[in-house]
Amino acid sequence: MLFLDELSELSRSALKALREPLEEHSVIIVRGGRCSTHPARFLLLAATNPCRCGHAGESDRCRCSDSDLARYARKGSGPLLDRLDLRVELPPAPIQRLRERGGINSARARELVHEARERQVACSLRGGARNAVHSERALRSVARPDARGQELLERALAGGMLSARGALRLLRAASTIADVSACERVGADNIASALALRCAHGAPAALAI
Ligand SMILES: [Zn+2]
């Protein structure tokens, strides 16, 4: 796992260099006229503040100029973002909410992941492979959505919410969500969940299922 904190503070060239290993799962190093290829399959986890001071959207606290905000927005978009399957916006949490500890705990989350991986490996159609390593062709075969799911996916593509690459990544995430939920087939609910996780502000109402 590669964890990059303060992603927006990294140089443009460093962010650009991440694209190839994210897409090809390998890196090519060229030195002294020689070229060697090395495996580089990894899980990328990145975090960034909404702006340099961390208070964008809180008009009384954010001290950033308009150009600073625009620079941050530019860094947090584009080709690299298109290669991130899940994006989660974390609004400031009141202290009371931090104390409440709702939702599932880490032990239960681990169980769910383990069960989903076992489902993927046990599925004869997938040849023992996990969703993360399927080729595009194999993924389109094993993760074919049902009719409503396909319609939702096509509407998101037609509406410009997804690139062709993004649609494939969304299908991979939706298939994993279906596995975690023990669904036999990728349905509209799974596509909608993956869309909401891909678009930081959730799927537009027009795409509601
Ligand atoms: Zn700020």
PDB file of C-alpha atoms and ligand atoms in Angstrom, residues 50-58 61-65 68-69, ligand 1:
ATOM      1  CA  PRO A  50      -9.536  21.066   0.605  1.00  0.00           C
ATOM      2  CA  CYS A  51      -7.069  23.993   0.549  1.00  0.00           C
ATOM      3  CA  ARG A  52      -3.682  24.961   1.975  1.00  0.00           C
ATOM      4  CA  CYS A  53      -5.076  26.115   5.335  1.00  0.00           C
ATOM      5  CA  GLY A  54      -7.578  23.248   5.489  1.00  0.00           C
ATOM      6  CA  HIS A  55     -10.690  25.373   5.994  1.00  0.00           C
ATOM      7  CA  ALA A  56     -12.032  25.839   2.443  1.00  0.00           C
ATOM      8  CA  GLY A  57     -15.793  26.352   2.554  1.00  0.00           C
ATOM      9  CA  GLU A  58     -15.627  27.948   5.997  1.00  0.00           C
ATOM     10  CA  ARG A  61     -11.717  30.653   8.771  1.00  0.00           C
ATOM     11  CA  CYS A  62     -10.185  30.032   5.308  1.00  0.00           C
ATOM     12  CA  ARG A  63      -7.252  32.369   4.721  1.00  0.00           C
ATOM     13  CA  CYS A  64      -6.444  31.209   1.163  1.00  0.00           C
ATOM     14  CA  SER A  65      -6.616  33.507  -1.846  1.00  0.00           C
ATOM     15  CA  ASP A  68      -4.599  29.334  -4.055  1.00  0.00           C
ATOM     16  CA  LEU A  69      -8.042  27.714  -4.014  1.00  0.00           C
TER      17      LEU A  69
HETATM   18 ZN    ZN B   1      -7.970  27.797   2.979  1.00  0.00          ZN
END
